[in-house]
C-alpha positions as YAML, in Angstrom:
chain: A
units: angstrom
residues:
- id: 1
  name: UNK
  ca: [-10.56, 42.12, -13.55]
- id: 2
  name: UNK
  ca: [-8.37, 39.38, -15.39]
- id: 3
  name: UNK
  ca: [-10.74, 36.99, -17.29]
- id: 4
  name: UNK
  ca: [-10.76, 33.38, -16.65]
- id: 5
  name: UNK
  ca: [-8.74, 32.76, -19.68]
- id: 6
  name: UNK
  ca: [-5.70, 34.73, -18.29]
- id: 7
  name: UNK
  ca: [-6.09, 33.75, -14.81]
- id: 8
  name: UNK
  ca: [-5.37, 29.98, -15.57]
- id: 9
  name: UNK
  ca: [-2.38, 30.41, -18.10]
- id: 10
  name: UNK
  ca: [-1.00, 32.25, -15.06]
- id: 11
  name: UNK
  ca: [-1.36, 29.82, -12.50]
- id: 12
  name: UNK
  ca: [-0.01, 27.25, -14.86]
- id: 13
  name: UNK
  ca: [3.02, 29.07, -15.57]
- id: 14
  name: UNK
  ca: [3.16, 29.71, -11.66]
- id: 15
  name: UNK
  ca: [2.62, 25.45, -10.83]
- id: 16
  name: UNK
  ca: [4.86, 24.59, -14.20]
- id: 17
  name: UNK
  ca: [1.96, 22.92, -15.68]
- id: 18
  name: UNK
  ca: [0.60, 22.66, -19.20]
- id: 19
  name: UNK
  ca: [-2.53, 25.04, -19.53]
- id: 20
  name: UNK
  ca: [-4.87, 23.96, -22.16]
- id: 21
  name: UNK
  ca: [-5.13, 27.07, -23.88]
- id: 22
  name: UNK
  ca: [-1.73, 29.38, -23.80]
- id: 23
  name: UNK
  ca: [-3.63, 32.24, -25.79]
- id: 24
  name: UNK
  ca: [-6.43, 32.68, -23.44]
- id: 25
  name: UNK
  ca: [-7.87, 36.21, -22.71]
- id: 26
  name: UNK
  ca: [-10.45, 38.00, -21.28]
- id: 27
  name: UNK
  ca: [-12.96, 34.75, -21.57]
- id: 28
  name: UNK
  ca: [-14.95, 35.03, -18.16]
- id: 29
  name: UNK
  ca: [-16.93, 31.50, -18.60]
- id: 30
  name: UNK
  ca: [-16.45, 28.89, -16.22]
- id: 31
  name: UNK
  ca: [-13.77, 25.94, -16.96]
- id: 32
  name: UNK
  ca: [-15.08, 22.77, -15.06]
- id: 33
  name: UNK
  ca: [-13.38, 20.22, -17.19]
- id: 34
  name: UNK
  ca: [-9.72, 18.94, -17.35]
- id: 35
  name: UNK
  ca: [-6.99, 16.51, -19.52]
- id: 36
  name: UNK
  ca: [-5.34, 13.68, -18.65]
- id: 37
  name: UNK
  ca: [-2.39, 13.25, -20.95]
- id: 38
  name: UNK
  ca: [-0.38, 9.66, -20.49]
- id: 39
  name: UNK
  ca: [3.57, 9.92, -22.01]
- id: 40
  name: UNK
  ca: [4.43, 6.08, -22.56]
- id: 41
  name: UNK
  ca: [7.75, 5.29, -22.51]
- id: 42
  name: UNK
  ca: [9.84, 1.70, -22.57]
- id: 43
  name: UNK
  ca: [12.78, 0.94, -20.76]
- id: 44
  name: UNK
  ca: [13.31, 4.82, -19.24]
- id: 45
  name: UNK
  ca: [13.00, 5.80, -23.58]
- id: 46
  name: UNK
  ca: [10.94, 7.46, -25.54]
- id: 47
  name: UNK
  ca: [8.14, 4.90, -26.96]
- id: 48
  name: UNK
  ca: [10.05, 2.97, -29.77]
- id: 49
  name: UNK
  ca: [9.10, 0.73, -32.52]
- id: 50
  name: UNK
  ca: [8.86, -2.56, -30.75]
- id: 51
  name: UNK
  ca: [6.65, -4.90, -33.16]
- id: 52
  name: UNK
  ca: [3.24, -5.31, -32.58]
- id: 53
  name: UNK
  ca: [4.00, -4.52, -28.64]
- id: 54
  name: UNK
  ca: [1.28, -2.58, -27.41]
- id: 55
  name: UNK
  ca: [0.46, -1.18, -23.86]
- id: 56
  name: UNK
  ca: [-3.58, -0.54, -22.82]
- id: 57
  name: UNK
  ca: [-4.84, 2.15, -20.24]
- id: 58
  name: UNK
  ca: [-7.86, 2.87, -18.90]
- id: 59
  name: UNK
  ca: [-9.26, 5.81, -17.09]
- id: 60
  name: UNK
  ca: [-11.29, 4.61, -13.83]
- id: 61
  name: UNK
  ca: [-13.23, 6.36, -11.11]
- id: 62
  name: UNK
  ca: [-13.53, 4.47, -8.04]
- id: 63
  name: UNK
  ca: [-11.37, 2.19, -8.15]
- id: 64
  name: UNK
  ca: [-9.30, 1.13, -4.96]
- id: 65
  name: UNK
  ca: [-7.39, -1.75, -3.68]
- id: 66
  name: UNK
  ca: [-10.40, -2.69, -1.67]
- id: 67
  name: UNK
  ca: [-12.23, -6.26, -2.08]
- id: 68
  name: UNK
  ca: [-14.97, -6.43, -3.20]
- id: 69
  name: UNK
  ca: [-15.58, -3.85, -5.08]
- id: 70
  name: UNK
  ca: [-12.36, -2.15, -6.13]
- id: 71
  name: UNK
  ca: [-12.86, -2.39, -9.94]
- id: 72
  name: UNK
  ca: [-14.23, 1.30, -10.32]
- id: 73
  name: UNK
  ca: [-15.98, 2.20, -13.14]
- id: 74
  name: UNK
  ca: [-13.99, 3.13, -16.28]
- id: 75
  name: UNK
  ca: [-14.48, 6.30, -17.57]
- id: 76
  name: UNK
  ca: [-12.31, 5.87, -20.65]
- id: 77
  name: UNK
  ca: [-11.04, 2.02, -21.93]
- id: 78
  name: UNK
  ca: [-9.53, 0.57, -24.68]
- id: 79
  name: UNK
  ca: [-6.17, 3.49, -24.63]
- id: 80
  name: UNK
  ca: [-3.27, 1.42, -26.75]
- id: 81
  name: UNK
  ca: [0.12, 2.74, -26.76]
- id: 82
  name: UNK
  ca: [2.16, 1.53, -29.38]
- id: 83
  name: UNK
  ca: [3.76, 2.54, -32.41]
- id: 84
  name: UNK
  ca: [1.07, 4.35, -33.98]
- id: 85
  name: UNK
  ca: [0.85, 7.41, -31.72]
- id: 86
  name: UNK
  ca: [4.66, 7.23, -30.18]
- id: 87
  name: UNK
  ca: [3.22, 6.04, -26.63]
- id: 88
  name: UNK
  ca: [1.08, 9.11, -25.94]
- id: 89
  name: UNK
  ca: [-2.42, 9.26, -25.07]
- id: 90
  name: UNK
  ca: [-4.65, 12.38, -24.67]
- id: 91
  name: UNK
  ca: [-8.19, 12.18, -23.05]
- id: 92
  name: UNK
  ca: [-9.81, 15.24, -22.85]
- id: 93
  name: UNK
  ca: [-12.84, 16.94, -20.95]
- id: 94
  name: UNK
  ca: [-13.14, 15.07, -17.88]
- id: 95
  name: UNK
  ca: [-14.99, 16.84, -15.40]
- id: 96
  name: UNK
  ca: [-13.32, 17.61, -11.91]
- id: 97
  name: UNK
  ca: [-12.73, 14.97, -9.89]
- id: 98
  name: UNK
  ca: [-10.65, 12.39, -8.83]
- id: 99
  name: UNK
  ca: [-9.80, 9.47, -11.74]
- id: 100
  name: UNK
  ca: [-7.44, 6.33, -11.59]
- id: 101
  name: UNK
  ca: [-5.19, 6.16, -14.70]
- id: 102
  name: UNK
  ca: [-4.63, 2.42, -14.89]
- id: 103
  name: UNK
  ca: [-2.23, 0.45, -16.81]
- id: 104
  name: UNK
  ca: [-4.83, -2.88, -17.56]
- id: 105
  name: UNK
  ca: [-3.27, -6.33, -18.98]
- id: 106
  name: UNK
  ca: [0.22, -5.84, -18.82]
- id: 107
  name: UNK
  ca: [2.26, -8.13, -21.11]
- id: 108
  name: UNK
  ca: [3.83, -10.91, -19.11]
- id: 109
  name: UNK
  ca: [7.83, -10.12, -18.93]
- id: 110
  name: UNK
  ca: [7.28, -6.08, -18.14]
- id: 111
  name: UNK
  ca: [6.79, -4.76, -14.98]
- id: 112
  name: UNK
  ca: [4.46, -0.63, -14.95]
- id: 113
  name: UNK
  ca: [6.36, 1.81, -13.24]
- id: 114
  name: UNK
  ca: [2.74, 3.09, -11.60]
- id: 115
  name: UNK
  ca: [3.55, 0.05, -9.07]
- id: 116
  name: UNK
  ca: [6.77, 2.20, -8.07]
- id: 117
  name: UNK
  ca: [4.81, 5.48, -7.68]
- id: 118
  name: UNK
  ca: [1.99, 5.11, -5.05]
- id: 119
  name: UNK
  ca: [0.44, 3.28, -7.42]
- id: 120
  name: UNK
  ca: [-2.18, -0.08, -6.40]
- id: 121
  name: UNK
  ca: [-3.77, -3.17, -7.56]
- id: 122
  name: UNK
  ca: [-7.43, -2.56, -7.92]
- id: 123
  name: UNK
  ca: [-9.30, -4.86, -5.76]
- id: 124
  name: UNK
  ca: [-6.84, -6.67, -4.66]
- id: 125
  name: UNK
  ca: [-6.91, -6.42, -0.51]
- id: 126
  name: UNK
  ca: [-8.56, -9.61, 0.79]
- id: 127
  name: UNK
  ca: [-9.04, -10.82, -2.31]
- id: 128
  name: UNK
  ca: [-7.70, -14.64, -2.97]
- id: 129
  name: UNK
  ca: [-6.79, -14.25, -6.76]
- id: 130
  name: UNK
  ca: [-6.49, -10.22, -7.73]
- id: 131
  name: UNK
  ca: [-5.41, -9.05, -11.17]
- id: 132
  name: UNK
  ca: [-1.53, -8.41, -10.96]
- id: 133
  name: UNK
  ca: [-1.42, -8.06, -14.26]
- id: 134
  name: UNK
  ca: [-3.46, -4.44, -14.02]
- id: 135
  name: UNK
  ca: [-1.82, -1.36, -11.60]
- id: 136
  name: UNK
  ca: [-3.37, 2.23, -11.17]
- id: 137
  name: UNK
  ca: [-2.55, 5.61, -9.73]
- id: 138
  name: UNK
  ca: [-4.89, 8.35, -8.64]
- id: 139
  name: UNK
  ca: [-4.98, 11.47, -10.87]
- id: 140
  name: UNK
  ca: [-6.93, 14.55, -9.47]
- id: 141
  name: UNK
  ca: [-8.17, 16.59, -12.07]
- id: 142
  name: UNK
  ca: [-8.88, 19.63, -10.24]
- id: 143
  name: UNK
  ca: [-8.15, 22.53, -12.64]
- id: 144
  name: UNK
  ca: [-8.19, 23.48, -16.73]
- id: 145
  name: UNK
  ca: [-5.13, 22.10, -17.95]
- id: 146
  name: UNK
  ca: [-3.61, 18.82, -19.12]
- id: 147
  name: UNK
  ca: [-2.43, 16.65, -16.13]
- id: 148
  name: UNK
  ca: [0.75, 14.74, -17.68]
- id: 149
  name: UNK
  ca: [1.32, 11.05, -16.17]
- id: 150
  name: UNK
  ca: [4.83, 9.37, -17.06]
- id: 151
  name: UNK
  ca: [4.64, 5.83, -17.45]
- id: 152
  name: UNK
  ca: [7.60, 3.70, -17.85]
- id: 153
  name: UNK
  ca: [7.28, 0.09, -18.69]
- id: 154
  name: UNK
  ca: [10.78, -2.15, -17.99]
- id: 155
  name: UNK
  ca: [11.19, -5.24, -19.50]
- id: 156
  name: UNK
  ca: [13.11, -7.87, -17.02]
- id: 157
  name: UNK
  ca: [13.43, -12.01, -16.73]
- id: 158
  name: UNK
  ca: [11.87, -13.75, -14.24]
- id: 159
  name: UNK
  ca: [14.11, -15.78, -12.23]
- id: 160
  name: UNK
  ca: [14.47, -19.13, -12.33]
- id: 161
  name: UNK
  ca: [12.51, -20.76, -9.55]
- id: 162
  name: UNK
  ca: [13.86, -22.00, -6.45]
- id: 163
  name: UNK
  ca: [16.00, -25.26, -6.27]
- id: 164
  name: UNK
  ca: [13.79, -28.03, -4.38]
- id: 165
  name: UNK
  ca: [14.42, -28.53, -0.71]
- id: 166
  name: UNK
  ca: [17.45, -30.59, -0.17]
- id: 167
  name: UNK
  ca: [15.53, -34.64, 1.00]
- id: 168
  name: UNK
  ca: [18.45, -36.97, 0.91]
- id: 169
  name: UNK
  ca: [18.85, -38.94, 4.69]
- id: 170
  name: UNK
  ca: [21.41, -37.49, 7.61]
- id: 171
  name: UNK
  ca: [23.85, -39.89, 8.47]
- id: 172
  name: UNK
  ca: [26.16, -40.58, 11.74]
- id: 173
  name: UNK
  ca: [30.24, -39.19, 11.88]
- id: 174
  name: UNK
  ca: [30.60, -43.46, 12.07]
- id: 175
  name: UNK
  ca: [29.11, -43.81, 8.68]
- id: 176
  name: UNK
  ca: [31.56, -40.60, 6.96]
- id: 177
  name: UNK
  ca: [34.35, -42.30, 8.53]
- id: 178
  name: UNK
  ca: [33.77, -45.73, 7.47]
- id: 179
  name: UNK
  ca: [32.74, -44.57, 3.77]
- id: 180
  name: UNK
  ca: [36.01, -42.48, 2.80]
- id: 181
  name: UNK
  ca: [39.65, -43.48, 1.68]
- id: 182
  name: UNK
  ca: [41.23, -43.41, 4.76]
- id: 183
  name: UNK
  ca: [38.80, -46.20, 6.31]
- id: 184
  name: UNK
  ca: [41.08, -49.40, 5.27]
- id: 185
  name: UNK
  ca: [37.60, -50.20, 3.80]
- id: 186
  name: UNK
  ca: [36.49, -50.99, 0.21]
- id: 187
  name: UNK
  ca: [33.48, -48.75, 0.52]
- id: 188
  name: UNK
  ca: [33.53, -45.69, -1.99]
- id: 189
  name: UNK
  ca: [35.27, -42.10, -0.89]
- id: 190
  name: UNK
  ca: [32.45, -40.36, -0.10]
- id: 191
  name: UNK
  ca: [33.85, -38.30, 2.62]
- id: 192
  name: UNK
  ca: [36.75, -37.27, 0.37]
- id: 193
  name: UNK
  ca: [34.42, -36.20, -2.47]
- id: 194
  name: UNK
  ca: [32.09, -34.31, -0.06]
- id: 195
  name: UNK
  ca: [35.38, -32.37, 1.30]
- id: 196
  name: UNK
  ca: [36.65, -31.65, -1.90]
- id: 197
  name: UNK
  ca: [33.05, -30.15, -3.23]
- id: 198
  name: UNK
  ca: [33.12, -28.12, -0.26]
- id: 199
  name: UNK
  ca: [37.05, -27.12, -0.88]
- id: 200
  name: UNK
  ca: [37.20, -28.16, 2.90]
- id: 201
  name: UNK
  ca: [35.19, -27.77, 6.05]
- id: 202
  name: UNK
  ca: [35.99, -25.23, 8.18]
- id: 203
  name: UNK
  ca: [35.78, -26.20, 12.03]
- id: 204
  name: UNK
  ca: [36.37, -23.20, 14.59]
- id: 205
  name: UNK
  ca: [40.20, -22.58, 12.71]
- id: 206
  name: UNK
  ca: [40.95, -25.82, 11.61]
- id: 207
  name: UNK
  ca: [39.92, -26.53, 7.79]
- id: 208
  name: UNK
  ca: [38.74, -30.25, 7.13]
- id: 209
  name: UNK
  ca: [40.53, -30.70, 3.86]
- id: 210
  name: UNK
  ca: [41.83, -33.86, 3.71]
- id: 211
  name: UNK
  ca: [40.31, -37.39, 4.55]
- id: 212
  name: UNK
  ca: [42.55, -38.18, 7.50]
- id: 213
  name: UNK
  ca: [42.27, -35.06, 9.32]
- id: 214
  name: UNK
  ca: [38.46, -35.56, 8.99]
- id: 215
  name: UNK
  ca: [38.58, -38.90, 10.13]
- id: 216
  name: UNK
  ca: [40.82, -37.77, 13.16]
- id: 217
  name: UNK
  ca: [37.93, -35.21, 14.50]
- id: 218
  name: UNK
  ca: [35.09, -37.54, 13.56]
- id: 219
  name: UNK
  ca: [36.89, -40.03, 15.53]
- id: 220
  name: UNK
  ca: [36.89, -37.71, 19.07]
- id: 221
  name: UNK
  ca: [40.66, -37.39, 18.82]
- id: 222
  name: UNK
  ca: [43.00, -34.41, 17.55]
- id: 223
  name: UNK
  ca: [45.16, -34.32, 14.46]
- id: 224
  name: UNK
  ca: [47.89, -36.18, 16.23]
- id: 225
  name: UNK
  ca: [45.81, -39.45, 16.81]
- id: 226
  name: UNK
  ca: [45.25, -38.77, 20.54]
- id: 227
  name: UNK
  ca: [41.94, -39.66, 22.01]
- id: 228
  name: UNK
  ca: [39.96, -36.39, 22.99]
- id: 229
  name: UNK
  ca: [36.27, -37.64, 23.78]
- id: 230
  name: UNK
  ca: [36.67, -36.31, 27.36]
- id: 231
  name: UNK
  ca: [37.30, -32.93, 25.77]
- id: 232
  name: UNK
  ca: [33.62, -31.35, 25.13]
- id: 233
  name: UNK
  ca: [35.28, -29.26, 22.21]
- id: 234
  name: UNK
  ca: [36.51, -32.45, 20.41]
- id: 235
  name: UNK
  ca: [32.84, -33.93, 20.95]
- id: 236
  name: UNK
  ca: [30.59, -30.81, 19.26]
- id: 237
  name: UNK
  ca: [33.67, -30.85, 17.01]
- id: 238
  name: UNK
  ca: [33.02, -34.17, 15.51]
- id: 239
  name: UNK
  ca: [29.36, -33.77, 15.43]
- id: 240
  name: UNK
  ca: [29.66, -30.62, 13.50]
- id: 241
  name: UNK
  ca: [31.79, -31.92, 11.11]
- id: 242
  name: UNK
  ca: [29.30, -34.88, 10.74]
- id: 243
  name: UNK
  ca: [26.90, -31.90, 9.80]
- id: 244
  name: UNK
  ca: [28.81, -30.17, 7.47]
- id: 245
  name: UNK
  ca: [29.18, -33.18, 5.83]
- id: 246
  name: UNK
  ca: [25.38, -34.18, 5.56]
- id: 247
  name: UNK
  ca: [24.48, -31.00, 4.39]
- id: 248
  name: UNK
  ca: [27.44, -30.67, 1.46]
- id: 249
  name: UNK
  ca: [25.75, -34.21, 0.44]
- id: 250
  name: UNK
  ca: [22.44, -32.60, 0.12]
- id: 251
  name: UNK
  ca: [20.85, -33.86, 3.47]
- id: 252
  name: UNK
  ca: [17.52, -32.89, 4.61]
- id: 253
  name: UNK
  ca: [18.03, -29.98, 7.00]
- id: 254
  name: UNK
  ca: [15.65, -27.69, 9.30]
- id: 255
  name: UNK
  ca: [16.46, -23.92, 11.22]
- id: 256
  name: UNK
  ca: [17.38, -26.20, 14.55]
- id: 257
  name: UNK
  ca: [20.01, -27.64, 13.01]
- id: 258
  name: UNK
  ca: [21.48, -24.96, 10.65]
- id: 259
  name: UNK
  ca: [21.01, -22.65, 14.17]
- id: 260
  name: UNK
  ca: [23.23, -25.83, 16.14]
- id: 261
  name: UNK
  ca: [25.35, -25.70, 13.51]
- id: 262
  name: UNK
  ca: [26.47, -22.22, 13.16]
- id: 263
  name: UNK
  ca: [26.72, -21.76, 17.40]
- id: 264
  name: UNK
  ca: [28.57, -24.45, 17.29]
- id: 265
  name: UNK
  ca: [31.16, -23.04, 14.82]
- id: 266
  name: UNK
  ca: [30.96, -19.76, 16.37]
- id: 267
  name: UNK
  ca: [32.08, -21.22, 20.05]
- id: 268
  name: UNK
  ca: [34.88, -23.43, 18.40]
- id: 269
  name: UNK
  ca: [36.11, -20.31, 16.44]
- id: 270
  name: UNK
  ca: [36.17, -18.43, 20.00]
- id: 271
  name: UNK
  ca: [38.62, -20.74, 21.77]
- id: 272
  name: UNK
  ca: [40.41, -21.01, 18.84]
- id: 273
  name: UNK
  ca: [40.27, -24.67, 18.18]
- id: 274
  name: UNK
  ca: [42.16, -26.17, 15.67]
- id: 275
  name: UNK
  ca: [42.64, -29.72, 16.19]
- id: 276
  name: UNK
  ca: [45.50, -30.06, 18.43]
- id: 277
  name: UNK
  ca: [45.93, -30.28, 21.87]
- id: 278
  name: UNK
  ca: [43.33, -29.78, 25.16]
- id: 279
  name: UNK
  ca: [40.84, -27.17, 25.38]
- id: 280
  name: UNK
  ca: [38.95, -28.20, 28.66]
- id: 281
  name: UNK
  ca: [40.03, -25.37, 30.68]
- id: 282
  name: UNK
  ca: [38.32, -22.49, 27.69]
- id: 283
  name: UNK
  ca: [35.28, -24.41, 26.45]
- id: 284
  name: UNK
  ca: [31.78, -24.44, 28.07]
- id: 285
  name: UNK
  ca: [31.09, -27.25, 28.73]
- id: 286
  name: UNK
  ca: [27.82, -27.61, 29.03]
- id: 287
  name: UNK
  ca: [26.79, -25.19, 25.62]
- id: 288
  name: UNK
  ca: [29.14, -27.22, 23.48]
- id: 289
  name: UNK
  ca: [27.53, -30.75, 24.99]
- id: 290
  name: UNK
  ca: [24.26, -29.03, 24.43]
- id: 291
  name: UNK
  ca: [24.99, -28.18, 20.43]
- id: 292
  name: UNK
  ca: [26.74, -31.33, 20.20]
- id: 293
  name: UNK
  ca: [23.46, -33.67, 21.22]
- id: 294
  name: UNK
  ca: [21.37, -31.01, 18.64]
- id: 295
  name: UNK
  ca: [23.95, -31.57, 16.01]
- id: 296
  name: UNK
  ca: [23.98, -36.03, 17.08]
- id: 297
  name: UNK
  ca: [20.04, -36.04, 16.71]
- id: 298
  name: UNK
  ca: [20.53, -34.75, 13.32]
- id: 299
  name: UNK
  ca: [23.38, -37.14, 12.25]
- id: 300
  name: UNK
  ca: [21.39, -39.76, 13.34]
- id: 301
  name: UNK
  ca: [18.24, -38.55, 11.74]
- id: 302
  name: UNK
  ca: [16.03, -37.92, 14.17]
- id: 303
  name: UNK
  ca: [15.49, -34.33, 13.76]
- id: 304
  name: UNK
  ca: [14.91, -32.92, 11.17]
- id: 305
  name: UNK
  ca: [12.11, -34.58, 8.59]
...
C-alpha cells in the first residue's frame, strides 16, 4: 500500500499543485494541516523595490460580506509585503478548513486585484460605512500542500470629480435674438459667441453657424426672410435652437428637456429640414407643437429648476 507521503506528491503532481514535501515516502501518519502561500506582485511584476511601500494581509476565518458581523476572526495578522521578502508570504500549518486571505488597509491610489477575482468586502452588505480599503477571497485548505494566491496590486489616479451641475437661468429665442450682432442693437454678441463655442448648432440639416441665419429661425421664418410661424417645423425649430443655445451658455437643464430636445432634432432631421421653404405637408403636426411647448417652457424658465 503507498504511504501517505507518496500518495499526496502524486495527487499534487496529478492537480499541478505544490506538495509540501516532494521527497515523501512510505510515511503512513495522517496530514491534517495545510499552507497558504501569498505571491505579491505590483503592477502585473514581480514585487519591486518601491520605497518604504508596503502591502499587509491577514488570514481570516469567517469573514463574509455580511453586516454585522462579517469581520471574521483572524487567524494570522500583521503579513507585510514589501521589499524585505520580495512580496511573498508563507503561513504554514493551518488546519483544514476554509480561511479568507485578505488584503487589509490598502494604500490609497492602488486598487487589490482580490476585488477582480470573486473576491468581497468583509462586512460590508447593509452596512452604512464598510471598510473599502480591506478586500478578501476564500481559500480552502483542504489537503497537504501549499495553496498559492496571486495578488496583484495596480496603481491608478483617481479621476477628477465631476464638473458641478450647469445653474445659470434659461432664456426666451426673443432674448438670443435681441442680444447678438445682427439685432441693430448695442447689446453684446452673445448669440454669436455661443454659436461659435458650439462651432454651430445643428438643426434637423441646417447648421446654425452664423448670427443671421440664427436670427432667421429664432424669428419663425426661413433663411430667405419669409415668415414661417404657420409652419409647425419652423415653430419647434426656433424653440430648439433657443435650447441649444441655453444649454451651450451653461443653462440649468433637466432629462425633460434634454429628452424634448433630442426628439425634436430627430423629427426635423427626418423631413429633412434645412431652413428653406414649406414643410407642412411632411411634419406632424401635433408632435412637433408638442416638443415645441416642452422646449418654450424651458426657454422661458419654467421647467426645469
Amino acid at each position: 500500500m503507498q504511504g501517505n507521503g507518496k500518495l499526496i506528491a502524486t495527487m499534487a503532481a496529478a492537480l499541478g499543485l505544490v506538495a509540501m514535501d516532494a521527497n515523501a515516502t512510505d510515511d503512513t501518519t495522517p496530514i491534517t494541516t495545510g499552507d497558504i502561500k501569498i505571491f505579491k506582485k505590483v503592477n502585473g511584476q514581480d514585487f519591486q523595490f518601491l520605497g518604504d511601500l508596503a502591502f499587509t494581509f491577514e488570514v481570516r476565518k469567517g469573514a463574509t460580506a455580511n453586516y454585522p458581523g462579517g469581520e471574521g476572526t483572524v487567524v494570522a495578522g500583521g503579513l507585510i509585503a514589501d521589499s524585505n521578502n520580495t512580496g511573498l508570504i508563507h503561513v504554514q500549518a493551518l488546519p483544514f478548513d476554509t480561511y479568507q486571505v485578505c488584503e487589509v488597509n490598502i494604500p490609497a491610489g492602488w486598487r487589490s486585484s482580490l476585488s477582480l477575482e470573486g473576491g468581497f468586502i468583509p462586512n460590508s452588505v447593509g452596512n452604512p460605512n464598510p471598510d473599502t480599503r480591506t478586500v478578501c477571497k476564500d481559500v480552502v485548505v483542504q489537503y497537504p500542500w501549499v495553496h498559492l494566491v496571486d495578488v496583484n496590486n495596480t496603481e491608478y489616479t483617481e479621476p477628477p470629480p465631476p464638473p458641478p451641475p450647469p445653474t445659470a437661468p434659461a432664456h426666451t429665442i426673443g432674448y438670443w435674438k435681441n442680444w447678438s450682432s445682427c439685432s441693430g442693437g448695442k447689446q453684446d454678441a452673445l448669440l454669436d459667441q455661443a454659436l461659435k463655442a458650439a462651432g454651430g448648432i445643428r438643426i434637423g440639416d441646417l447648421l446654425v453657424n452664423n448670427c443671421q441665419d440664427a436670427a432667421d429661425i429664432l424669428s419663425k421664418s426661413d433663411l430667405n426672410g419669409a415668415k414661417r410661424a404657420t409652419d409647425a417645423a419652423y415653430r419647434l425649430a426656433a424653440q430648439l435652437l433657443g435650447a441649444r443655445l441655453n444649454f451651450q451658455a451653461g443653462a440649468v437643464r433637466c432629462a425633460e428637456v434634454v429628452a424634448a430636445a433630442d426628439s425634436g432634432q430627430s423629427l426635423l432631421d427626418g423631413i429633412g429640414f434645412t431652413g428653406l421653404n414649406s414643410y407642412k405637408s411632411v411634419i406632424n403636426t401635433d408632435a412637433a407643437d408638442m416638443l415645441a411647448e416642452t422646449l418654450d417652457e424651458y426657454n422661458n424658465g419654467n421647467l426645469c429648476k
